[in-house]
Tab-separated table of C-alpha atoms and ligand atoms in Angstrom:
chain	number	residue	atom	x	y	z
A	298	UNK	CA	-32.240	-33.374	-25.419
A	299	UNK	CA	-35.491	-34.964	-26.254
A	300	UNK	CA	-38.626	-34.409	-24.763
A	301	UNK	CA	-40.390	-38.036	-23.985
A	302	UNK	CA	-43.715	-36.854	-21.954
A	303	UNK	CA	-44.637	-33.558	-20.049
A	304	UNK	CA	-47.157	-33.500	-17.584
A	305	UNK	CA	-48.922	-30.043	-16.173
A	306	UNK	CA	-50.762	-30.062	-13.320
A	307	UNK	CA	-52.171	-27.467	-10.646
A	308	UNK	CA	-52.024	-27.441	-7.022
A	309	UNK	CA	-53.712	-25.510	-4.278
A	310	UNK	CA	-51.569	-24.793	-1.348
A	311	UNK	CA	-53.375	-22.699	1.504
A	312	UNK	CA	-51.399	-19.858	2.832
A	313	UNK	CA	-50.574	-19.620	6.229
A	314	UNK	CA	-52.410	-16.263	6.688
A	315	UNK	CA	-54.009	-14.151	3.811
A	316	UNK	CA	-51.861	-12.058	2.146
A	317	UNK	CA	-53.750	-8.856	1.366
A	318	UNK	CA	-51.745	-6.096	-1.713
A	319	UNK	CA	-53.290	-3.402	-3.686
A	320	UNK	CA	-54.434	-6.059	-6.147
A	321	UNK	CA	-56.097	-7.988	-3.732
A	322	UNK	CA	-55.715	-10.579	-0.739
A	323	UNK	CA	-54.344	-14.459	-1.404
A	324	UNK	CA	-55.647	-16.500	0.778
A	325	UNK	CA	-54.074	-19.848	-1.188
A	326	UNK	CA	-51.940	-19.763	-3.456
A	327	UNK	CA	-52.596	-21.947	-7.074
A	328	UNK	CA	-49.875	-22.802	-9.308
A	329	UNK	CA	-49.313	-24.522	-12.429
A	330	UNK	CA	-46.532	-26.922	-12.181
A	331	UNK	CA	-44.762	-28.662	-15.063
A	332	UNK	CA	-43.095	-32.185	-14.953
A	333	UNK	CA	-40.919	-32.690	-17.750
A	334	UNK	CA	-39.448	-36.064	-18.866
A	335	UNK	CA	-36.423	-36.435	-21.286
A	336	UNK	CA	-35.721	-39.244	-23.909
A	337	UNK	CA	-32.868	-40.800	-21.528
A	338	UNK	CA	-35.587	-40.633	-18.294
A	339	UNK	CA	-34.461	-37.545	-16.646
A	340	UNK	CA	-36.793	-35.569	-14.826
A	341	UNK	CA	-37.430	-31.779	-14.500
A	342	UNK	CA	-39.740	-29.628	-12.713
A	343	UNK	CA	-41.327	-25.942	-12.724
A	344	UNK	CA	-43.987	-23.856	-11.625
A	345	UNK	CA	-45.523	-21.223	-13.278
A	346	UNK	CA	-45.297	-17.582	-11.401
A	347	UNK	CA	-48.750	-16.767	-12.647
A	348	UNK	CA	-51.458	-16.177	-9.957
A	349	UNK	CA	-55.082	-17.035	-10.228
A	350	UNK	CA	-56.271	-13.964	-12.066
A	351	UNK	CA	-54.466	-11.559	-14.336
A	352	UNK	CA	-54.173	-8.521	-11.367
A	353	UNK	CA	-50.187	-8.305	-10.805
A	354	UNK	CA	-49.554	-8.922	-14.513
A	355	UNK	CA	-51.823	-9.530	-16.914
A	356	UNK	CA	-50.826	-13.659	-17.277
A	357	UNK	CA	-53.289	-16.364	-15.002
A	358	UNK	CA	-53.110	-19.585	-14.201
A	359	UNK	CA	-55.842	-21.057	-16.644
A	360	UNK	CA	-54.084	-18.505	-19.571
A	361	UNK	CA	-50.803	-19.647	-19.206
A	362	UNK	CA	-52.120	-23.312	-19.439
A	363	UNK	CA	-53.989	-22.708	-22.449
A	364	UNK	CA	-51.124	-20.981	-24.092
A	365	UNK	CA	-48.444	-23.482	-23.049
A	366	UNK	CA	-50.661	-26.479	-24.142
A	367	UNK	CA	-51.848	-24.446	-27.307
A	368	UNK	CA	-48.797	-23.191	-28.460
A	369	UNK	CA	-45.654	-23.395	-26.866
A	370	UNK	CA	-45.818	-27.019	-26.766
A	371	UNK	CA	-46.220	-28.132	-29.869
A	372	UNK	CA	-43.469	-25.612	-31.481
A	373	UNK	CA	-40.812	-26.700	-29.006
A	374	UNK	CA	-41.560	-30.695	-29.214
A	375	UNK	CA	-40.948	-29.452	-33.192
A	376	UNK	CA	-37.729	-28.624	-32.992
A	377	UNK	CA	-34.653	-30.532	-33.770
A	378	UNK	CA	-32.912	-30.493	-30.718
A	379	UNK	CA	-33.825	-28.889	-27.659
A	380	UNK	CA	-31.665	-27.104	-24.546
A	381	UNK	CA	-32.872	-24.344	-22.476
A	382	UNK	CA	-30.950	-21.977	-24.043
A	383	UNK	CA	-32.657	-22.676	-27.499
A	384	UNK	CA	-36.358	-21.609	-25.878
A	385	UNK	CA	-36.538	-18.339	-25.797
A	386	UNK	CA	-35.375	-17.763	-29.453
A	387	UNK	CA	-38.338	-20.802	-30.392
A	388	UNK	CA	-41.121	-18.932	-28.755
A	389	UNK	CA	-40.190	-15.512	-29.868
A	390	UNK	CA	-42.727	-15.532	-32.117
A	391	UNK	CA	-45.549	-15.575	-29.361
A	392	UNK	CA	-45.701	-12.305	-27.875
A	393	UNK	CA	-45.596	-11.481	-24.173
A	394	UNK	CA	-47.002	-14.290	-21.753
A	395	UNK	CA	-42.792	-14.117	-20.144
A	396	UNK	CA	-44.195	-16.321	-17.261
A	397	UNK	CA	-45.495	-18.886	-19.160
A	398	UNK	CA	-42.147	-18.954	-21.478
A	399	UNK	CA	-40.293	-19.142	-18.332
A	400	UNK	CA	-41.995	-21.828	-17.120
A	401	UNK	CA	-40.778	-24.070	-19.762
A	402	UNK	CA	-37.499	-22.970	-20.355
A	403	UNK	CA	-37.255	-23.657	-16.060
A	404	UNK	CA	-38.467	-27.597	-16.421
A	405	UNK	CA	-35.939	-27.804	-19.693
A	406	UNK	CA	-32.710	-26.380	-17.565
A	407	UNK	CA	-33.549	-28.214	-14.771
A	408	UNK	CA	-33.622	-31.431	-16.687
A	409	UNK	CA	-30.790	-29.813	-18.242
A	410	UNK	CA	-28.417	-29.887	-15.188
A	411	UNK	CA	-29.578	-32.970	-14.085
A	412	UNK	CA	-27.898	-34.854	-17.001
A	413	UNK	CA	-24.972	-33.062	-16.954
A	414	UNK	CA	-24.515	-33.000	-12.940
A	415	UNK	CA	-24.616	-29.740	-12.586
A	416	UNK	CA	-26.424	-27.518	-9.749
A	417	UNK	CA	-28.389	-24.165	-11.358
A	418	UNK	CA	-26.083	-21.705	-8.512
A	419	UNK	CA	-23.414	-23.254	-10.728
A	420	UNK	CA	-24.811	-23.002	-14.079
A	421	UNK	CA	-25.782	-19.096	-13.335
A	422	UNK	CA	-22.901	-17.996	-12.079
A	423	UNK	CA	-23.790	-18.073	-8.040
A	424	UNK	CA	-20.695	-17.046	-5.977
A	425	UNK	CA	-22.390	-17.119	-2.670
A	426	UNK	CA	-23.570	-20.298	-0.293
A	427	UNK	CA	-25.800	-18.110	1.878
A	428	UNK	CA	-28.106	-15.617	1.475
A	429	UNK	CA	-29.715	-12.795	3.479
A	430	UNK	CA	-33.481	-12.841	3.564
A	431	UNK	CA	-36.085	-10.274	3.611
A	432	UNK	CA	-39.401	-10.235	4.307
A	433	UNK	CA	-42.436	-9.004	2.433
A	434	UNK	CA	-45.398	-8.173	4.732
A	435	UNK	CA	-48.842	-7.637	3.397
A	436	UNK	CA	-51.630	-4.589	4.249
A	437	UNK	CA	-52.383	-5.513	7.311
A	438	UNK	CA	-56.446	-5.137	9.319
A	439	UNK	CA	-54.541	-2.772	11.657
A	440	UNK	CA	-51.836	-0.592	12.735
A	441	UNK	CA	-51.449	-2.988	16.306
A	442	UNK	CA	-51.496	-6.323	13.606
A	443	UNK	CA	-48.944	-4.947	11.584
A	444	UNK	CA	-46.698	-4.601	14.564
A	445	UNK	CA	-47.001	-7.712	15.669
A	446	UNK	CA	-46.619	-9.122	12.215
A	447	UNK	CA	-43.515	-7.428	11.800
A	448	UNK	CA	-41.991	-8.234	15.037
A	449	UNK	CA	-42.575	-12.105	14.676
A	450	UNK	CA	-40.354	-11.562	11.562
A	451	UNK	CA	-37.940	-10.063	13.097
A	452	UNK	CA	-37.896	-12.549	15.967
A	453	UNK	CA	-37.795	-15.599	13.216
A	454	UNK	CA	-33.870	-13.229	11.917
A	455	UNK	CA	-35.262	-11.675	8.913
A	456	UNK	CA	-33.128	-8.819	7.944
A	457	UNK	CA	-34.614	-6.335	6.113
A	458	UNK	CA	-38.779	-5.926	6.056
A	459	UNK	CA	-40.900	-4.801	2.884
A	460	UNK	CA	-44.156	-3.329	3.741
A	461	UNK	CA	-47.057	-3.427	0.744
A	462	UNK	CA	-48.414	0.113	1.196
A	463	UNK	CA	-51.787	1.595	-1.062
A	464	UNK	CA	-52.940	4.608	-0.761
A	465	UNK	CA	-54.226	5.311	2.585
A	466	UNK	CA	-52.162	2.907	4.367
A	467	UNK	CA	-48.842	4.048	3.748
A	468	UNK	CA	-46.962	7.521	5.881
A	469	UNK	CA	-48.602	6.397	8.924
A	470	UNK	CA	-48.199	2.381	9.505
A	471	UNK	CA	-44.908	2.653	7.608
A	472	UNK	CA	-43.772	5.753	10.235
A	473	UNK	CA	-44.963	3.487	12.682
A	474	UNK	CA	-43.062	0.471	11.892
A	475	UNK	CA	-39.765	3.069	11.702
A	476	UNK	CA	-40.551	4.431	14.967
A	477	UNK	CA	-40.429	0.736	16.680
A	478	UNK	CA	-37.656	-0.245	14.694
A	479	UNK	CA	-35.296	2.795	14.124
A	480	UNK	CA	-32.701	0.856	12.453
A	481	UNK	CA	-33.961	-2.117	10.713
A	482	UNK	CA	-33.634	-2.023	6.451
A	483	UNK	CA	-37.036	-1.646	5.561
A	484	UNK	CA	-38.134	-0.538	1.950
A	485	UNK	CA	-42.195	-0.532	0.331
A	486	UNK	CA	-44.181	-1.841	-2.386
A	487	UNK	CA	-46.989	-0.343	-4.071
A	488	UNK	CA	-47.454	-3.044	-6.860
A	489	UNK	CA	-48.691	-0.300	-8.951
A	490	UNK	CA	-51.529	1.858	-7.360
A	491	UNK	CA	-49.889	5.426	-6.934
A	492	UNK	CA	-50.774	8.214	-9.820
A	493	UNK	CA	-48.575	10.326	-11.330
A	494	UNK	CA	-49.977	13.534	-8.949
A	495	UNK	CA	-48.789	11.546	-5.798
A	496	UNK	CA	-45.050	12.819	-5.929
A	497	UNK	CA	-45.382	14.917	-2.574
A	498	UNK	CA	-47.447	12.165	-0.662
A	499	UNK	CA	-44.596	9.405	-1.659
A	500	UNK	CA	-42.112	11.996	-0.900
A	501	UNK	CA	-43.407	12.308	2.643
A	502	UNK	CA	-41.822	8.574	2.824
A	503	UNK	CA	-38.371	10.214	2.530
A	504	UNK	CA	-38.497	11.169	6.608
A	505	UNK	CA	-38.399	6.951	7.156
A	506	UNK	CA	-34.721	6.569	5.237
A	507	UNK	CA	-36.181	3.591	3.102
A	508	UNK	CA	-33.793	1.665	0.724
A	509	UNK	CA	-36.545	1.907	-2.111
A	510	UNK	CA	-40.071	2.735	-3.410
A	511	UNK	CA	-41.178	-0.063	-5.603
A	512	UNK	CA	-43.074	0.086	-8.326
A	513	UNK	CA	-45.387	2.779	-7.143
A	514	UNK	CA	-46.936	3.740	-10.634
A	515	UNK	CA	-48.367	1.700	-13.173
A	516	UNK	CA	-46.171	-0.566	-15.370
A	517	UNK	CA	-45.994	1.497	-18.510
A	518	UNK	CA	-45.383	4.825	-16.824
A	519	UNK	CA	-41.875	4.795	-17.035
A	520	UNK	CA	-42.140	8.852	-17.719
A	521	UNK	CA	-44.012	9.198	-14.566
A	522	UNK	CA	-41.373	6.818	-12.403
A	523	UNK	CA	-38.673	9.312	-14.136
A	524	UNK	CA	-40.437	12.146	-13.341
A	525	UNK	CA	-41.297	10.763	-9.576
A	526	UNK	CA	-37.558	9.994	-9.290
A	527	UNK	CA	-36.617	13.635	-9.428
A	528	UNK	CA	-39.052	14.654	-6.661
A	529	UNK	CA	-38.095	12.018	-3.961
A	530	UNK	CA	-35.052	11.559	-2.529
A	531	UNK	CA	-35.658	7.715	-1.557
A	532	UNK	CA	-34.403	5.189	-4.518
A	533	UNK	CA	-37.134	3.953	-7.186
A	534	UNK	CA	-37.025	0.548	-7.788
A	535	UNK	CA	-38.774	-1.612	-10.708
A	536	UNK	CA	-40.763	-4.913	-10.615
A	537	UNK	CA	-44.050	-4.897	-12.661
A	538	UNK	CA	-42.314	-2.785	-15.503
A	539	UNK	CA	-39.403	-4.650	-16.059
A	540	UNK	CA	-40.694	-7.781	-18.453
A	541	UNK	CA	-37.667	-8.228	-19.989
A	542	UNK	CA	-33.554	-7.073	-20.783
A	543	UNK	CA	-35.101	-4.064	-23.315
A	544	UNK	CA	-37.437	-3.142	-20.488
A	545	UNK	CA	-34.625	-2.559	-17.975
A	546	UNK	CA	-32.022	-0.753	-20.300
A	547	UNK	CA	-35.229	1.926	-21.399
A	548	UNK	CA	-35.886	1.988	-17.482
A	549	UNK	CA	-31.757	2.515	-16.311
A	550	UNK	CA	-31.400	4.799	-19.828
A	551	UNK	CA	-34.793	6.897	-18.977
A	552	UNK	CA	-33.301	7.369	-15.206
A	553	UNK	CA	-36.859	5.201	-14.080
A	554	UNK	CA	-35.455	3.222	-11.564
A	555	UNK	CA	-31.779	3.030	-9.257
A	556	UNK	CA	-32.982	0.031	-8.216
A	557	UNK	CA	-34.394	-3.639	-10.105
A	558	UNK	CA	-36.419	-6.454	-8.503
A	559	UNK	CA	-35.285	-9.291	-10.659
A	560	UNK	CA	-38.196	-12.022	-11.164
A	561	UNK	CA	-37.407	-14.412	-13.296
A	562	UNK	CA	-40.587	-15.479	-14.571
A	563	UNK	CA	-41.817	-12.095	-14.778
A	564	UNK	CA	-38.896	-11.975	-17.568
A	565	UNK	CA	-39.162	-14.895	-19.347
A	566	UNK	CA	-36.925	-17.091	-17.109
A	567	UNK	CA	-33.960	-17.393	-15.213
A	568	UNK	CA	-31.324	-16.692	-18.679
A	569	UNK	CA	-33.175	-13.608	-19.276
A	570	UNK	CA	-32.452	-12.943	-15.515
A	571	UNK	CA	-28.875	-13.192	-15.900
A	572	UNK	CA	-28.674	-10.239	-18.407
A	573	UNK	CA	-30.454	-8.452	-16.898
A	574	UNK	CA	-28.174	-8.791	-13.546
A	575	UNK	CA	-25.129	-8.251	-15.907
A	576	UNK	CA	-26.564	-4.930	-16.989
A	577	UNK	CA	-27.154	-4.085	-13.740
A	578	UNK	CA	-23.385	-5.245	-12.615
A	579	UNK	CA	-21.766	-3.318	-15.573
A	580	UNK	CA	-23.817	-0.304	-14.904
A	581	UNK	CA	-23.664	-0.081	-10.821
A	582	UNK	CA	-27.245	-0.474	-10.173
A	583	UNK	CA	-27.788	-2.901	-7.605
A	584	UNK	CA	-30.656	-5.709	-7.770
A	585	UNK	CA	-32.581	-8.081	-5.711
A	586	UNK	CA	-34.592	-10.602	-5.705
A	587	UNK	CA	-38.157	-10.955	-5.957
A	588	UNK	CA	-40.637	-13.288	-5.040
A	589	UNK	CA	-43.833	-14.537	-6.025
A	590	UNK	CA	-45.160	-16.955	-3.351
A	591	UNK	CA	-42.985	-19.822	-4.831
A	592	UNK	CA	-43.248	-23.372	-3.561
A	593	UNK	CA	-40.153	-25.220	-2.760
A	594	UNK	CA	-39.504	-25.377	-6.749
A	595	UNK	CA	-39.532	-21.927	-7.684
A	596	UNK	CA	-38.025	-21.230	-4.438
A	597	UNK	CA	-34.814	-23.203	-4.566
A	598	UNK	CA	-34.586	-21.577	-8.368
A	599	UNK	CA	-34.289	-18.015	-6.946
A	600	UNK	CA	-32.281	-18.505	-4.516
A	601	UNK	CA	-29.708	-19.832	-6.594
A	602	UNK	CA	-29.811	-16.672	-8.500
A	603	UNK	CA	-29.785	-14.665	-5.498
A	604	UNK	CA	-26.343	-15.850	-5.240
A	605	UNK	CA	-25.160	-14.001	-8.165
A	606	UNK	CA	-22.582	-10.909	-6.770
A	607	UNK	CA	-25.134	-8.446	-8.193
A	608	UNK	CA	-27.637	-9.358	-6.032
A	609	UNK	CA	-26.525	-7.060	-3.739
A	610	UNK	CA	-29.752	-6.415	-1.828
A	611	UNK	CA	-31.726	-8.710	0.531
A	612	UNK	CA	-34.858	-10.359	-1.606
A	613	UNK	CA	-38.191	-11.620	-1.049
A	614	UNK	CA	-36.565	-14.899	-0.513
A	615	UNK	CA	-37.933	-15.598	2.687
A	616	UNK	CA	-37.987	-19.344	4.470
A	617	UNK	CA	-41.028	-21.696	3.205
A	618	UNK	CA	-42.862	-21.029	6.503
A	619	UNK	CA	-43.557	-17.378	5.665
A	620	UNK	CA	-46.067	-18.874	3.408
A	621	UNK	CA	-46.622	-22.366	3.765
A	622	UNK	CA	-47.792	-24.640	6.946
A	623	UNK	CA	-45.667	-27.799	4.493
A	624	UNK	CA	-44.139	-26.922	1.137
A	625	UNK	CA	-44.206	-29.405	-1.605
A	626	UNK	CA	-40.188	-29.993	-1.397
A	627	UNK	CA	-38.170	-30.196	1.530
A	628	UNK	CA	-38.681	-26.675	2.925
A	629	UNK	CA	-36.240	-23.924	3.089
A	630	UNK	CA	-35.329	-23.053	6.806
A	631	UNK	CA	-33.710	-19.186	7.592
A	632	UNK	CA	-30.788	-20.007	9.751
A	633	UNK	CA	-29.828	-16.705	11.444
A	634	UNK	CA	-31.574	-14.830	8.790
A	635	UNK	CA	-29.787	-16.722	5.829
A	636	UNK	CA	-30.853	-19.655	3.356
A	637	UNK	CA	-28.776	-21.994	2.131
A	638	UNK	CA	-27.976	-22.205	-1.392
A	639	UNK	CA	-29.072	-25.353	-3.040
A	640	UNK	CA	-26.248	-27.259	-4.342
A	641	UNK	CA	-27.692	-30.704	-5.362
A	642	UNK	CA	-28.145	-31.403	-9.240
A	643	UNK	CA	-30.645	-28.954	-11.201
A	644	UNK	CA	-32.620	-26.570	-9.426
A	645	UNK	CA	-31.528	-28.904	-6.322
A	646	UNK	CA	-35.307	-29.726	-4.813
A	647	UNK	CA	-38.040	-32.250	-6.023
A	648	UNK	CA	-41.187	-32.469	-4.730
A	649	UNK	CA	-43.026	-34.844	-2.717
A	650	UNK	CA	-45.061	-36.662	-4.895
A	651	UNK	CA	-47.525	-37.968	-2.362
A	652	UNK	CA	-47.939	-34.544	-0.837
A	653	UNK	CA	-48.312	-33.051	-4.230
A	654	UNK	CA	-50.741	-35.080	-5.539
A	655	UNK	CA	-53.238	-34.675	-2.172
A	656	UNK	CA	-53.533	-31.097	-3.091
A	657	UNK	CA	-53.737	-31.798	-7.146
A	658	UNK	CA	-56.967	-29.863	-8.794
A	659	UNK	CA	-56.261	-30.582	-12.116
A	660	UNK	CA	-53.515	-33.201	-13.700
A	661	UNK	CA	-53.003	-33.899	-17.948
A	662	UNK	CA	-50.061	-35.972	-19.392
A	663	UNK	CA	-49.452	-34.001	-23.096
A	664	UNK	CA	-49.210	-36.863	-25.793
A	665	UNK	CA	-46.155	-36.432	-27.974
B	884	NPG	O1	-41.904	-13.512	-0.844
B	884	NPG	O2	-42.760	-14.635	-2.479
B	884	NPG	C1	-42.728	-13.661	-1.744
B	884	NPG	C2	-43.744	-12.579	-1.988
B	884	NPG	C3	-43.115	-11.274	-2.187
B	884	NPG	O3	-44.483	-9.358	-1.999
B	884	NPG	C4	-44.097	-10.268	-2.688
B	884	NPG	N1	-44.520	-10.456	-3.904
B	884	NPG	O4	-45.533	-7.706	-5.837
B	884	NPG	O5	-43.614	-8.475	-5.315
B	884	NPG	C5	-44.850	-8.551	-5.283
B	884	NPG	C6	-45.509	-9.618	-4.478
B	884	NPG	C7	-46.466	-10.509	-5.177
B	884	NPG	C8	-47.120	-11.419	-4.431
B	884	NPG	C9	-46.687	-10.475	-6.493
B	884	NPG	C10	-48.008	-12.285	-5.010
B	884	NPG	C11	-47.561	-11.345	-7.062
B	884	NPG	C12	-48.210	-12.245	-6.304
């Protein structure tokens, strides 16, 4: 393939109700979105997972632009021929910045599939049509908001609930959400703000029979998670610190984590995510997964790879509306507490132009 023109642009999409972590609170989400255009006319699209400021990982929105425009760019339009699977390899030689890489190799495949008539479920590997959704729910003002939070989710069919816990709001709101729903999956993330002296506060979460702890100490503590792991009897499970296939066999080798979150731009795309779901198969550790506010784009990516028979777990692949009053593709509706698979051509979703360009900051065609 042949790149003929790329286009970058980023949006501003208001949330439906602020989404408040240990990082901070999102109120709207902004994302860097990537038009590519091949020799023969074909069209791809992808968003960057990035947020605003460089507080879940250390990538942002204006970074990743810089660095795509600056250097990513110009060594892939330098190279003979192009396919997805030739990216990674090209921009090996920039170091870290996985979301930005991702976001590339994403606009490439879905170009990709579109000439060859292919759907991405397809192209990874998907065995499933359907999958079961979960639910991530945000710190809420109070114990009484939470509640109701929760149970609109549950009325909408979502089947298994995250709660975003920090220290002082986690033993009681999560015991309370266990106590009103005795039976429902539910599971927390702590994105990071536990300490390695926490072990017998997290392992007061035990009592609630949660299917994991994510990421509850910082990224490069994968000692600490080890060591954590050995003092609570709930399952540890991996997002922030697992930025790539090396990161997850040190994690799964160093007894870390029973459990990975699979992002795909938090690894350097959705090929990346495959081995890293292969490990997982071959060693019996089950994975899920994750989700990063997507549009309709990103979206309809992920769940294609949350087809794949490793993905064992309910993700953060929740319908559009969790976030979104309108999503910038046609939006992805929960039926009975399962989406659809996409099966159209490439990532299977394109967005509305019109729509997308009312809520356009910032737009730049790349000369090539
Ligand atoms: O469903 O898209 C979703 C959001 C799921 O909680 C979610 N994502 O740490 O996993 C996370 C968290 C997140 C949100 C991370 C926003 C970064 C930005």
């Amino acid at each position: 393939m042949k790149i003929a023109e790329l286009e970058l642009r980023t949006i501003n999409l208001p949330l439906v109700r602020p989404f408040r972590t240990s990082f901070g609170t999102q109120n709207a989400r902004e994302v860097l979105m990537l038009k590519l255009t091949t020799s023969d006319g074909i069209i791809g699209w992808s968003e960057c997972v990035a947020l605003s400021e460089p507080v879940y990982s250390p990538e942002y929105v204006a970074g990743a632009l810089d660095l795509i425009k600056r250097f990513l760019i110009p060594t892939l339009l330098a190279a003979e021929e192009l396919r997805a699977e030739f990216v990674a390899p090209l921009l090996e030689g920039f170091l870290g910045s996985p979301m930005a890489k991702a976001t590339l190799e994403t606009a490439l495949l879905d170009a990709q599939l579109r000439t060859e008539h292919r759907s991405l479920a397809d192209y990874l590997g998907a065995n499933k049509t359907k999958i079961l959704c979960g639910v991530s729910v945000g710190i809420a003002p109070s114990i009484p908001q939470l509640i109701e939070e929760v149970s609109g989710y549950i009325a909408d069919g979502y089947k298994r609930i995250k709660l975003k816990i920090e220290p002082g709001w986690d033993i009681i709101p999560v015991g309370e959400v266990r106590r009103t729903w005795p039976d429902i999956p539910l599971q927390v993330d702590a994105n990071q703000a536990y300490h390695r002296g926490d072990g017998d506060l997290l392992a007061q979460l035990d009592q609630f029979e949660l299917l994991l702890i994510e990421q509850p100490l910082n990224e490069h503590d994968i000692l600490g998670h080890a060591q954590l792991a050995q003092k609570v009897r709930t399952p540890i499970c991996l997002d922030e610190s697992i930025t790539s296939l090396h990161a997850a066999e040190d994690a799964l080798a160093l007894k870390a984590t029973t459990v990975i979150n699979i992002k795909p731009g938090r690894v350097g795309g959705y090929l990346e995510a495959v081995k890293i779901h292969n490990l997982c198969v071959n060693e019996g550790i089950p994975v899920w997964c994750g989700g990063m506010l997507e549009t309709g784009i990103g979206r309809a990516a992920n769940v294609a790879l949350a087809a794949l028979p490793g993905f064992t777990l309910p993700g953060d692949t929740s319908a559009s509306s969790r976030f979104y009053h309108q999503d910038i593709t046609d939006p992805f509706v929960m039926k009975d507490g399962y989406l659809d698979v996409p099966q159209g051509i490439g990532v299977g979703r394109v967005p509305d132009l019109e729509f997308l360009e009312s809520i356009t900051s910032y737009k730049e065609k790349i000369e090539i």
